[in-house]
Amino acid sequence: MVNDKLLLVAGFFYYLGNTLVKLSLLVFYLRLEDRRAFRYAVYAMLFIIGAFGFGRCVAALCQCVPLSHLWNPKQPGTCIRVVVSYYVNGGIMMVTDLVIYLMPIQFLWRLEMPLKQKIGMFCLFMIGGCKCYAAVLVPPSR
């Protein structure tokens, strides 16, 4: 009972935090590049991630109707299929992570710096890419 309540609150803040981090990265990308096509791509991702994040937060809070059915299954009510929800959420998050990861690569390659520094920068960037790979390996909880 307490675990279900904590999982509900933790899930909500996980989705909220994840969404806000991605949105802040995208807003930072807007400061990096002036090209119109890149900015449109960033705006599209801002909309997609914002809408998905908002929807996911609402879904986390409304996963059962009434909500108390989550920790009291004997009470009449219905819940979404949580495991299916986790897999769909994980898939969408992996795709958005990958897109956010790949978006600035063209910009970074065009920077005027020695090749050695570019290679070092891309190596650092690849460490961040490990997060995308790790997301595939971590199974959904519950």
mmCIF file of N, CA and C in Angstrom:
data_model
loop_
_atom_site.group_PDB
_atom_site.id
_atom_site.type_symbol
_atom_site.label_atom_id
_atom_site.label_comp_id
_atom_site.label_asym_id
_atom_site.label_seq_id
_atom_site.Cartn_x
_atom_site.Cartn_y
_atom_site.Cartn_z
ATOM 1 N N MET A 1 0.824 -1.187 0.000
ATOM 2 C CA MET A 1 0.000 0.000 0.000
ATOM 3 C C MET A 1 0.874 1.259 0.000
ATOM 4 N N VAL A 2 1.789 1.356 0.944
ATOM 5 C CA VAL A 2 2.670 2.522 1.005
ATOM 6 C C VAL A 2 3.575 2.544 -0.223
ATOM 7 N N ASN A 3 4.040 1.364 -0.651
ATOM 8 C CA ASN A 3 4.904 1.299 -1.834
ATOM 9 C C ASN A 3 4.191 1.816 -3.071
ATOM 10 N N ASP A 4 2.906 1.486 -3.225
ATOM 11 C CA ASP A 4 2.157 1.962 -4.387
ATOM 12 C C ASP A 4 1.997 3.481 -4.368
ATOM 13 N N LYS A 5 1.783 4.028 -3.183
ATOM 14 C CA LYS A 5 1.663 5.487 -3.071
ATOM 15 C C LYS A 5 2.991 6.161 -3.383
ATOM 16 N N LEU A 6 4.068 5.604 -2.853
ATOM 17 C CA LEU A 6 5.390 6.169 -3.129
ATOM 18 C C LEU A 6 5.752 6.047 -4.608
ATOM 19 N N LEU A 7 5.413 4.912 -5.201
ATOM 20 C CA LEU A 7 5.688 4.711 -6.623
ATOM 21 C C LEU A 7 4.912 5.701 -7.484
ATOM 22 N N LEU A 8 3.710 6.010 -7.078
ATOM 23 C CA LEU A 8 2.901 6.996 -7.791
ATOM 24 C C LEU A 8 3.573 8.360 -7.761
ATOM 25 N N VAL A 9 3.984 8.803 -6.579
ATOM 26 C CA VAL A 9 4.615 10.114 -6.430
ATOM 27 C C VAL A 9 5.982 10.129 -7.121
ATOM 28 N N ALA A 10 6.752 9.063 -6.927
ATOM 29 C CA ALA A 10 8.079 8.991 -7.553
ATOM 30 C C ALA A 10 7.963 8.978 -9.070
ATOM 31 N N GLY A 11 6.998 8.241 -9.596
ATOM 32 C CA GLY A 11 6.794 8.203 -11.044
ATOM 33 C C GLY A 11 6.462 9.571 -11.600
ATOM 34 N N PHE A 12 5.572 10.282 -10.914
ATOM 35 C CA PHE A 12 5.202 11.625 -11.367
ATOM 36 C C PHE A 12 6.432 12.528 -11.425
ATOM 37 N N PHE A 13 7.226 12.545 -10.353
ATOM 38 C CA PHE A 13 8.391 13.430 -10.328
ATOM 39 C C PHE A 13 9.494 12.954 -11.275
ATOM 40 N N TYR A 14 9.569 11.649 -11.529
ATOM 41 C CA TYR A 14 10.525 11.141 -12.513
ATOM 42 C C TYR A 14 10.174 11.681 -13.899
ATOM 43 N N TYR A 15 8.913 11.563 -14.281
ATOM 44 C CA TYR A 15 8.495 12.044 -15.605
ATOM 45 C C TYR A 15 8.623 13.552 -15.714
ATOM 46 N N LEU A 16 8.287 14.265 -14.641
ATOM 47 C CA LEU A 16 8.408 15.719 -14.648
ATOM 48 C C LEU A 16 9.875 16.134 -14.780
ATOM 49 N N GLY A 17 10.741 15.534 -13.980
ATOM 50 C CA GLY A 17 12.168 15.870 -14.035
ATOM 51 C C GLY A 17 12.794 15.532 -15.368
ATOM 52 N N ASN A 18 12.471 14.363 -15.896
ATOM 53 C CA ASN A 18 13.004 13.938 -17.182
ATOM 54 C C ASN A 18 12.589 14.916 -18.276
ATOM 55 N N THR A 19 11.331 15.317 -18.255
ATOM 56 C CA THR A 19 10.832 16.252 -19.261
ATOM 57 C C THR A 19 11.512 17.603 -19.135
ATOM 58 N N LEU A 20 11.665 18.109 -17.931
ATOM 59 C CA LEU A 20 12.275 19.429 -17.749
ATOM 60 C C LEU A 20 13.744 19.440 -18.147
ATOM 61 N N VAL A 21 14.462 18.356 -17.898
ATOM 62 C CA VAL A 21 15.865 18.274 -18.314
ATOM 63 C C VAL A 21 15.962 18.310 -19.839
ATOM 64 N N LYS A 22 15.108 17.540 -20.505
ATOM 65 C CA LYS A 22 15.142 17.521 -21.971
ATOM 66 C C LYS A 22 14.756 18.878 -22.547
ATOM 67 N N LEU A 23 13.744 19.502 -21.975
ATOM 68 C CA LEU A 23 13.342 20.821 -22.463
ATOM 69 C C LEU A 23 14.452 21.845 -22.257
ATOM 70 N N SER A 24 15.152 21.781 -21.141
ATOM 71 C CA SER A 24 16.235 22.740 -20.900
ATOM 72 C C SER A 24 17.389 22.529 -21.880
ATOM 73 N N LEU A 25 17.690 21.276 -22.207
ATOM 74 C CA LEU A 25 18.726 21.017 -23.220
ATOM 75 C C LEU A 25 18.326 21.592 -24.574
ATOM 76 N N LEU A 26 17.073 21.414 -24.936
ATOM 77 C CA LEU A 26 16.609 21.923 -26.228
ATOM 78 C C LEU A 26 16.627 23.452 -26.268
ATOM 79 N N VAL A 27 16.271 24.095 -25.174
ATOM 80 C CA VAL A 27 16.339 25.557 -25.127
ATOM 81 C C VAL A 27 17.795 26.009 -25.244
ATOM 82 N N PHE A 28 18.700 25.265 -24.634
ATOM 83 C CA PHE A 28 20.125 25.566 -24.788
ATOM 84 C C PHE A 28 20.543 25.414 -26.257
ATOM 85 N N TYR A 29 20.046 24.404 -26.938
ATOM 86 C CA TYR A 29 20.368 24.219 -28.359
ATOM 87 C C TYR A 29 19.930 25.429 -29.188
ATOM 88 N N LEU A 30 18.845 26.063 -28.803
ATOM 89 C CA LEU A 30 18.394 27.248 -29.537
ATOM 90 C C LEU A 30 19.427 28.359 -29.475
ATOM 91 N N ARG A 31 20.186 28.412 -28.408
ATOM 92 C CA ARG A 31 21.211 29.443 -28.270
ATOM 93 C C ARG A 31 22.459 29.118 -29.089
ATOM 94 N N LEU A 32 22.632 27.862 -29.455
ATOM 95 C CA LEU A 32 23.838 27.452 -30.175
ATOM 96 C C LEU A 32 23.792 27.760 -31.665
ATOM 97 N N GLU A 33 22.641 27.646 -32.256
ATOM 98 C CA GLU A 33 22.555 27.633 -33.723
ATOM 99 C C GLU A 33 21.491 28.607 -34.208
ATOM 100 N N ASP A 34 21.819 29.313 -35.296
ATOM 101 C CA ASP A 34 20.880 30.278 -35.873
ATOM 102 C C ASP A 34 20.170 29.756 -37.116
ATOM 103 N N ARG A 35 20.614 28.636 -37.646
ATOM 104 C CA ARG A 35 20.004 28.135 -38.883
ATOM 105 C C ARG A 35 18.530 27.811 -38.659
ATOM 106 N N ARG A 36 17.704 28.231 -39.619
ATOM 107 C CA ARG A 36 16.261 28.091 -39.498
ATOM 108 C C ARG A 36 15.823 26.632 -39.389
ATOM 109 N N ALA A 37 16.383 25.754 -40.202
ATOM 110 C CA ALA A 37 15.972 24.344 -40.180
ATOM 111 C C ALA A 37 16.265 23.707 -38.818
ATOM 112 N N PHE A 38 17.421 24.031 -38.262
ATOM 113 C CA PHE A 38 17.771 23.490 -36.951
ATOM 114 C C PHE A 38 16.810 24.004 -35.885
ATOM 115 N N ARG A 39 16.499 25.295 -35.952
ATOM 116 C CA ARG A 39 15.584 25.872 -34.963
ATOM 117 C C ARG A 39 14.196 25.245 -35.076
ATOM 118 N N TYR A 40 13.724 25.006 -36.290
ATOM 119 C CA TYR A 40 12.424 24.351 -36.457
ATOM 120 C C TYR A 40 12.447 22.940 -35.879
ATOM 121 N N ALA A 41 13.559 22.239 -36.078
ATOM 122 C CA ALA A 41 13.683 20.892 -35.509
ATOM 123 C C ALA A 41 13.654 20.953 -33.983
ATOM 124 N N VAL A 42 14.327 21.951 -33.417
ATOM 125 C CA VAL A 42 14.325 22.103 -31.956
ATOM 126 C C VAL A 42 12.918 22.448 -31.470
ATOM 127 N N TYR A 43 12.231 23.346 -32.167
ATOM 128 C CA TYR A 43 10.866 23.695 -31.761
ATOM 129 C C TYR A 43 9.943 22.481 -31.843
ATOM 130 N N ALA A 44 10.112 21.677 -32.885
ATOM 131 C CA ALA A 44 9.298 20.466 -33.008
ATOM 132 C C ALA A 44 9.562 19.518 -31.841
ATOM 133 N N MET A 45 10.834 19.340 -31.493
ATOM 134 C CA MET A 45 11.163 18.464 -30.364
ATOM 135 C C MET A 45 10.666 19.054 -29.038
ATOM 136 N N LEU A 46 10.725 20.382 -28.906
ATOM 137 C CA LEU A 46 10.182 21.012 -27.700
ATOM 138 C C LEU A 46 8.696 20.687 -27.552
ATOM 139 N N PHE A 47 7.975 20.781 -28.652
ATOM 140 C CA PHE A 47 6.546 20.478 -28.614
ATOM 141 C C PHE A 47 6.298 19.005 -28.311
ATOM 142 N N ILE A 48 7.005 18.117 -29.004
ATOM 143 C CA ILE A 48 6.807 16.677 -28.815
ATOM 144 C C ILE A 48 7.123 16.271 -27.380
ATOM 145 N N ILE A 49 8.272 16.698 -26.883
ATOM 146 C CA ILE A 49 8.680 16.304 -25.534
ATOM 147 C C ILE A 49 7.803 16.971 -24.481
ATOM 148 N N GLY A 50 7.438 18.226 -24.699
ATOM 149 C CA GLY A 50 6.550 18.901 -23.754
ATOM 150 C C GLY A 50 5.183 18.228 -23.683
ATOM 151 N N ALA A 51 4.615 17.915 -24.841
ATOM 152 C CA ALA A 51 3.298 17.266 -24.867
ATOM 153 C C ALA A 51 3.365 15.865 -24.266
ATOM 154 N N PHE A 52 4.398 15.116 -24.647
ATOM 155 C CA PHE A 52 4.534 13.761 -24.107
ATOM 156 C C PHE A 52 4.766 13.797 -22.601
ATOM 157 N N GLY A 53 5.623 14.694 -22.141
ATOM 158 C CA GLY A 53 5.903 14.797 -20.712
ATOM 159 C C GLY A 53 4.672 15.186 -19.912
ATOM 160 N N PHE A 54 3.913 16.148 -20.428
ATOM 161 C CA PHE A 54 2.685 16.551 -19.757
ATOM 162 C C PHE A 54 1.698 15.382 -19.712
ATOM 163 N N GLY A 55 1.537 14.722 -20.845
ATOM 164 C CA GLY A 55 0.628 13.574 -20.896
ATOM 165 C C GLY A 55 1.058 12.452 -19.971
ATOM 166 N N ARG A 56 2.349 12.231 -19.895
ATOM 167 C CA ARG A 56 2.857 11.155 -19.034
ATOM 168 C C ARG A 56 2.662 11.494 -17.556
ATOM 169 N N CYS A 57 2.842 12.772 -17.188
ATOM 170 C CA CYS A 57 2.592 13.177 -15.801
ATOM 171 C C CYS A 57 1.118 13.009 -15.446
ATOM 172 N N VAL A 58 0.237 13.396 -16.359
ATOM 173 C CA VAL A 58 -1.197 13.222 -16.118
ATOM 174 C C VAL A 58 -1.531 11.742 -16.023
ATOM 175 N N ALA A 59 -0.953 10.928 -16.914
ATOM 176 C CA ALA A 59 -1.211 9.486 -16.882
ATOM 177 C C ALA A 59 -0.703 8.862 -15.588
ATOM 178 N N ALA A 60 0.413 9.353 -15.075
ATOM 179 C CA ALA A 60 0.948 8.822 -13.817
ATOM 180 C C ALA A 60 -0.004 9.108 -12.664
ATOM 181 N N LEU A 61 -0.624 10.277 -12.694
ATOM 182 C CA LEU A 61 -1.535 10.639 -11.611
ATOM 183 C C LEU A 61 -2.935 10.047 -11.786
ATOM 184 N N CYS A 62 -3.265 9.658 -13.003
ATOM 185 C CA CYS A 62 -4.614 9.145 -13.288
ATOM 186 C C CYS A 62 -4.575 7.699 -13.761
ATOM 187 N N GLN A 63 -3.593 6.927 -13.328
ATOM 188 C CA GLN A 63 -3.465 5.562 -13.825
ATOM 189 C C GLN A 63 -4.573 4.646 -13.334
ATOM 190 N N CYS A 64 -5.234 5.025 -12.262
ATOM 191 C CA CYS A 64 -6.392 4.270 -11.779
ATOM 192 C C CYS A 64 -7.547 5.234 -11.541
ATOM 193 N N VAL A 65 -8.749 4.748 -11.818
ATOM 194 C CA VAL A 65 -9.955 5.533 -11.542
ATOM 195 C C VAL A 65 -10.859 4.681 -10.679
ATOM 196 N N PRO A 66 -11.124 5.043 -9.464
ATOM 197 C CA PRO A 66 -10.529 6.137 -8.691
ATOM 198 C C PRO A 66 -9.081 5.819 -8.336
ATOM 199 N N LEU A 67 -8.317 6.830 -8.014
ATOM 200 C CA LEU A 67 -6.889 6.668 -7.747
ATOM 201 C C LEU A 67 -6.620 5.729 -6.576
ATOM 202 N N SER A 68 -7.500 5.719 -5.613
ATOM 203 C CA SER A 68 -7.311 4.851 -4.441
ATOM 204 C C SER A 68 -7.372 3.367 -4.806
ATOM 205 N N HIS A 69 -7.880 3.042 -5.990
ATOM 206 C CA HIS A 69 -7.896 1.643 -6.443
ATOM 207 C C HIS A 69 -6.472 1.105 -6.608
ATOM 208 N N LEU A 70 -5.509 2.006 -6.797
ATOM 209 C CA LEU A 70 -4.115 1.602 -6.956
ATOM 210 C C LEU A 70 -3.601 0.889 -5.717
ATOM 211 N N TRP A 71 -3.894 1.394 -4.531
ATOM 212 C CA TRP A 71 -3.411 0.765 -3.306
ATOM 213 C C TRP A 71 -4.484 -0.039 -2.572
ATOM 214 N N ASN A 72 -5.705 0.002 -3.105
ATOM 215 C CA ASN A 72 -6.784 -0.798 -2.518
ATOM 216 C C ASN A 72 -7.510 -1.521 -3.653
ATOM 217 N N PRO A 73 -6.951 -2.645 -4.150
ATOM 218 C CA PRO A 73 -7.517 -3.311 -5.322
ATOM 219 C C PRO A 73 -8.915 -3.896 -5.092
ATOM 220 N N LYS A 74 -9.327 -4.042 -3.845
ATOM 221 C CA LYS A 74 -10.674 -4.563 -3.565
ATOM 222 C C LYS A 74 -11.750 -3.521 -3.850
ATOM 223 N N GLN A 75 -11.348 -2.274 -3.881
ATOM 224 C CA GLN A 75 -12.278 -1.193 -4.197
ATOM 225 C C GLN A 75 -12.607 -1.254 -5.687
ATOM 226 N N PRO A 76 -13.856 -1.031 -6.080
ATOM 227 C CA PRO A 76 -14.187 -1.063 -7.507
ATOM 228 C C PRO A 76 -13.466 0.056 -8.259
ATOM 229 N N GLY A 77 -12.983 -0.276 -9.425
ATOM 230 C CA GLY A 77 -12.280 0.701 -10.247
ATOM 231 C C GLY A 77 -11.465 0.010 -11.320
ATOM 232 N N THR A 78 -10.832 0.790 -12.164
ATOM 233 C CA THR A 78 -10.009 0.249 -13.240
ATOM 234 C C THR A 78 -8.672 0.980 -13.272
ATOM 235 N N CYS A 79 -7.670 0.274 -13.792
ATOM 236 C CA CYS A 79 -6.329 0.850 -13.958
ATOM 237 C C CYS A 79 -5.840 0.581 -15.370
ATOM 238 N N ILE A 80 -4.938 1.452 -15.824
ATOM 239 C CA ILE A 80 -4.297 1.184 -17.103
ATOM 240 C C ILE A 80 -3.335 0.008 -16.928
ATOM 241 N N ARG A 81 -2.914 -0.572 -18.022
ATOM 242 C CA ARG A 81 -1.907 -1.640 -17.948
ATOM 243 C C ARG A 81 -0.553 -0.974 -17.739
ATOM 244 N N VAL A 82 -0.092 -1.017 -16.520
ATOM 245 C CA VAL A 82 1.104 -0.278 -16.121
ATOM 246 C C VAL A 82 2.344 -0.794 -16.845
ATOM 247 N N VAL A 83 2.489 -2.103 -16.968
ATOM 248 C CA VAL A 83 3.683 -2.657 -17.615
ATOM 249 C C VAL A 83 3.746 -2.224 -19.081
ATOM 250 N N VAL A 84 2.617 -2.284 -19.775
ATOM 251 C CA VAL A 84 2.573 -1.834 -21.171
ATOM 252 C C VAL A 84 2.919 -0.348 -21.235
ATOM 253 N N SER A 85 2.396 0.403 -20.292
ATOM 254 C CA SER A 85 2.676 1.838 -20.225
ATOM 255 C C SER A 85 4.171 2.089 -20.054
ATOM 256 N N TYR A 86 4.825 1.299 -19.208
ATOM 257 C CA TYR A 86 6.264 1.458 -18.998
ATOM 258 C C TYR A 86 7.048 1.171 -20.282
ATOM 259 N N TYR A 87 6.664 0.134 -20.998
ATOM 260 C CA TYR A 87 7.382 -0.191 -22.235
ATOM 261 C C TYR A 87 7.186 0.884 -23.296
ATOM 262 N N VAL A 88 5.966 1.371 -23.452
ATOM 263 C CA VAL A 88 5.706 2.432 -24.435
ATOM 264 C C VAL A 88 6.476 3.692 -24.034
ATOM 265 N N ASN A 89 6.400 4.044 -22.763
ATOM 266 C CA ASN A 89 7.123 5.210 -22.267
ATOM 267 C C ASN A 89 8.621 5.059 -22.497
ATOM 268 N N GLY A 90 9.160 3.891 -22.181
ATOM 269 C CA GLY A 90 10.591 3.656 -22.380
ATOM 270 C C GLY A 90 11.002 3.789 -23.829
ATOM 271 N N GLY A 91 10.191 3.261 -24.734
ATOM 272 C CA GLY A 91 10.497 3.367 -26.164
ATOM 273 C C GLY A 91 10.501 4.809 -26.639
ATOM 274 N N ILE A 92 9.498 5.560 -26.240
ATOM 275 C CA ILE A 92 9.431 6.967 -26.656
ATOM 276 C C ILE A 92 10.577 7.762 -26.049
ATOM 277 N N MET A 93 10.901 7.489 -24.798
ATOM 278 C CA MET A 93 12.009 8.208 -24.157
ATOM 279 C C MET A 93 13.344 7.878 -24.820
ATOM 280 N N MET A 94 13.527 6.630 -25.228
ATOM 281 C CA MET A 94 14.781 6.271 -25.909
ATOM 282 C C MET A 94 14.905 7.015 -27.229
ATOM 283 N N VAL A 95 13.824 7.100 -27.975
ATOM 284 C CA VAL A 95 13.861 7.792 -29.263
ATOM 285 C C VAL A 95 14.146 9.280 -29.061
ATOM 286 N N THR A 96 13.457 9.897 -28.106
ATOM 287 C CA THR A 96 13.696 11.331 -27.883
ATOM 288 C C THR A 96 15.107 11.580 -27.348
ATOM 289 N N ASP A 97 15.612 10.694 -26.491
ATOM 290 C CA ASP A 97 16.994 10.825 -26.021
ATOM 291 C C ASP A 97 17.967 10.766 -27.192
ATOM 292 N N LEU A 98 17.744 9.828 -28.077
ATOM 293 C CA LEU A 98 18.633 9.662 -29.227
ATOM 294 C C LEU A 98 18.588 10.887 -30.139
ATOM 295 N N VAL A 99 17.399 11.401 -30.388
ATOM 296 C CA VAL A 99 17.279 12.593 -31.242
ATOM 297 C C VAL A 99 17.972 13.784 -30.594
ATOM 298 N N ILE A 100 17.759 13.979 -29.302
ATOM 299 C CA ILE A 100 18.406 15.097 -28.600
ATOM 300 C C ILE A 100 19.921 14.926 -28.612
ATOM 301 N N TYR A 101 20.373 13.708 -28.496
ATOM 302 C CA TYR A 101 21.804 13.419 -28.505
ATOM 303 C C TYR A 101 22.420 13.720 -29.879
ATOM 304 N N LEU A 102 21.712 13.400 -30.942
ATOM 305 C CA LEU A 102 22.258 13.553 -32.286
ATOM 306 C C LEU A 102 22.089 14.963 -32.865
ATOM 307 N N MET A 103 21.169 15.738 -32.343
ATOM 308 C CA MET A 103 20.876 17.054 -32.936
ATOM 309 C C MET A 103 22.091 17.980 -33.062
ATOM 310 N N PRO A 104 22.929 18.142 -32.055
ATOM 311 C CA PRO A 104 24.008 19.135 -32.180
ATOM 312 C C PRO A 104 25.270 18.620 -32.864
ATOM 313 N N ILE A 105 25.307 17.387 -33.314
ATOM 314 C CA ILE A 105 26.549 16.845 -33.869
ATOM 315 C C ILE A 105 27.012 17.624 -35.102
ATOM 316 N N GLN A 106 26.090 17.956 -35.998
ATOM 317 C CA GLN A 106 26.472 18.707 -37.195
ATOM 318 C C GLN A 106 27.027 20.077 -36.810
ATOM 319 N N PHE A 107 26.399 20.707 -35.853
ATOM 320 C CA PHE A 107 26.883 22.009 -35.378
ATOM 321 C C PHE A 107 28.285 21.878 -34.785
ATOM 322 N N LEU A 108 28.483 20.850 -33.968
ATOM 323 C CA LEU A 108 29.774 20.678 -33.319
ATOM 324 C C LEU A 108 30.877 20.378 -34.336
ATOM 325 N N TRP A 109 30.570 19.658 -35.385
ATOM 326 C CA TRP A 109 31.574 19.313 -36.379
ATOM 327 C C TRP A 109 32.024 20.548 -37.163
ATOM 328 N N ARG A 110 31.138 21.514 -37.320
ATOM 329 C CA ARG A 110 31.480 22.718 -38.078
ATOM 330 C C ARG A 110 32.263 23.737 -37.264
ATOM 331 N N LEU A 111 32.449 23.514 -35.981
ATOM 332 C CA LEU A 111 33.225 24.455 -35.173
ATOM 333 C C LEU A 111 34.663 24.531 -35.692
ATOM 334 N N GLU A 112 35.210 25.712 -35.645
ATOM 335 C CA GLU A 112 36.577 25.899 -36.110
ATOM 336 C C GLU A 112 37.520 25.632 -34.941
ATOM 337 N N MET A 113 38.008 24.417 -34.893
ATOM 338 C CA MET A 113 38.982 24.021 -33.871
ATOM 339 C C MET A 113 39.819 22.902 -34.453
ATOM 340 N N PRO A 114 40.981 22.656 -33.875
ATOM 341 C CA PRO A 114 41.835 21.585 -34.381
ATOM 342 C C PRO A 114 41.128 20.228 -34.323
ATOM 343 N N LEU A 115 41.512 19.346 -35.252
ATOM 344 C CA LEU A 115 40.890 18.035 -35.350
ATOM 345 C C LEU A 115 41.013 17.252 -34.048
ATOM 346 N N LYS A 116 42.158 17.395 -33.377
ATOM 347 C CA LYS A 116 42.360 16.691 -32.103
ATOM 348 C C LYS A 116 41.301 17.092 -31.077
ATOM 349 N N GLN A 117 41.008 18.374 -31.010
ATOM 350 C CA GLN A 117 40.005 18.860 -30.064
ATOM 351 C C GLN A 117 38.606 18.381 -30.449
ATOM 352 N N LYS A 118 38.336 18.359 -31.755
ATOM 353 C CA LYS A 118 37.033 17.859 -32.204
ATOM 354 C C LYS A 118 36.857 16.398 -31.820
ATOM 355 N N ILE A 119 37.901 15.611 -32.012
ATOM 356 C CA ILE A 119 37.825 14.186 -31.669
ATOM 357 C C ILE A 119 37.628 14.029 -30.164
ATOM 358 N N GLY A 120 38.334 14.815 -29.371
ATOM 359 C CA GLY A 120 38.150 14.773 -27.916
ATOM 360 C C GLY A 120 36.745 15.165 -27.511
ATOM 361 N N MET A 121 36.212 16.171 -28.178
ATOM 362 C CA MET A 121 34.859 16.614 -27.878
ATOM 363 C C MET A 121 33.842 15.523 -28.218
ATOM 364 N N PHE A 122 34.038 14.864 -29.343
ATOM 365 C CA PHE A 122 33.127 13.787 -29.723
ATOM 366 C C PHE A 122 33.249 12.598 -28.780
ATOM 367 N N CYS A 123 34.434 12.351 -28.268
ATOM 368 C CA CYS A 123 34.587 11.277 -27.271
ATOM 369 C C CYS A 123 33.796 11.609 -26.009
ATOM 370 N N LEU A 124 33.863 12.853 -25.576
ATOM 371 C CA LEU A 124 33.054 13.268 -24.428
ATOM 372 C C LEU A 124 31.571 13.134 -24.739
ATOM 373 N N PHE A 125 31.208 13.492 -25.948
ATOM 374 C CA PHE A 125 29.815 13.394 -26.365
ATOM 375 C C PHE A 125 29.357 11.942 -26.371
ATOM 376 N N MET A 126 30.239 11.047 -26.755
ATOM 377 C CA MET A 126 29.881 9.623 -26.797
ATOM 378 C C MET A 126 29.636 9.067 -25.399
ATOM 379 N N ILE A 127 30.282 9.643 -24.396
ATOM 380 C CA ILE A 127 30.003 9.232 -23.017
ATOM 381 C C ILE A 127 28.542 9.539 -22.694
ATOM 382 N N GLY A 128 28.069 10.685 -23.135
ATOM 383 C CA GLY A 128 26.654 11.016 -22.962
ATOM 384 C C GLY A 128 25.760 10.067 -23.728
ATOM 385 N N GLY A 129 26.248 9.574 -24.865
ATOM 386 C CA GLY A 129 25.474 8.612 -25.650
ATOM 387 C C GLY A 129 25.305 7.285 -24.937
ATOM 388 N N CYS A 130 26.181 7.011 -23.996
ATOM 389 C CA CYS A 130 26.045 5.768 -23.220
ATOM 390 C C CYS A 130 24.747 5.770 -22.419
ATOM 391 N N LYS A 131 24.250 6.952 -22.103
ATOM 392 C CA LYS A 131 22.975 7.040 -21.388
ATOM 393 C C LYS A 131 21.862 6.459 -22.239
ATOM 394 N N CYS A 132 21.894 6.742 -23.539
ATOM 395 C CA CYS A 132 20.876 6.196 -24.446
ATOM 396 C C CYS A 132 20.970 4.675 -24.483
ATOM 397 N N TYR A 133 22.186 4.166 -24.517
ATOM 398 C CA TYR A 133 22.391 2.726 -24.559
ATOM 399 C C TYR A 133 21.974 2.087 -23.234
ATOM 400 N N ALA A 134 22.290 2.744 -22.124
ATOM 401 C CA ALA A 134 21.933 2.202 -20.808
ATOM 402 C C ALA A 134 20.421 2.151 -20.634
ATOM 403 N N ALA A 135 19.712 3.092 -21.231
ATOM 404 C CA ALA A 135 18.249 3.094 -21.126
ATOM 405 C C ALA A 135 17.651 1.852 -21.771
ATOM 406 N N VAL A 136 18.319 1.317 -22.783
ATOM 407 C CA VAL A 136 17.823 0.107 -23.439
ATOM 408 C C VAL A 136 18.018 -1.104 -22.516
ATOM 409 N N LEU A 137 19.090 -1.102 -21.758
ATOM 410 C CA LEU A 137 19.425 -2.239 -20.932
ATOM 411 C C LEU A 137 18.644 -2.314 -19.633
ATOM 412 N N VAL A 138 18.166 -1.183 -19.142
ATOM 413 C CA VAL A 138 17.472 -1.164 -17.852
ATOM 414 C C VAL A 138 16.021 -1.570 -18.060
ATOM 415 N N PRO A 139 15.596 -2.669 -17.448
ATOM 416 C CA PRO A 139 14.193 -3.077 -17.624
ATOM 417 C C PRO A 139 13.271 -2.177 -16.820
ATOM 418 N N PRO A 140 12.022 -2.060 -17.243
ATOM 419 C CA PRO A 140 11.093 -1.228 -16.476
ATOM 420 C C PRO A 140 10.824 -1.855 -15.106
ATOM 421 N N SER A 141 10.660 -1.001 -14.113
ATOM 422 C CA SER A 141 10.389 -1.508 -12.761
ATOM 423 C C SER A 141 8.932 -1.897 -12.625
ATOM 424 N N ARG A 142 8.668 -2.633 -11.559
ATOM 425 C CA ARG A 142 7.323 -3.041 -11.174
ATOM 426 C C ARG A 142 6.927 -4.323 -11.763
#
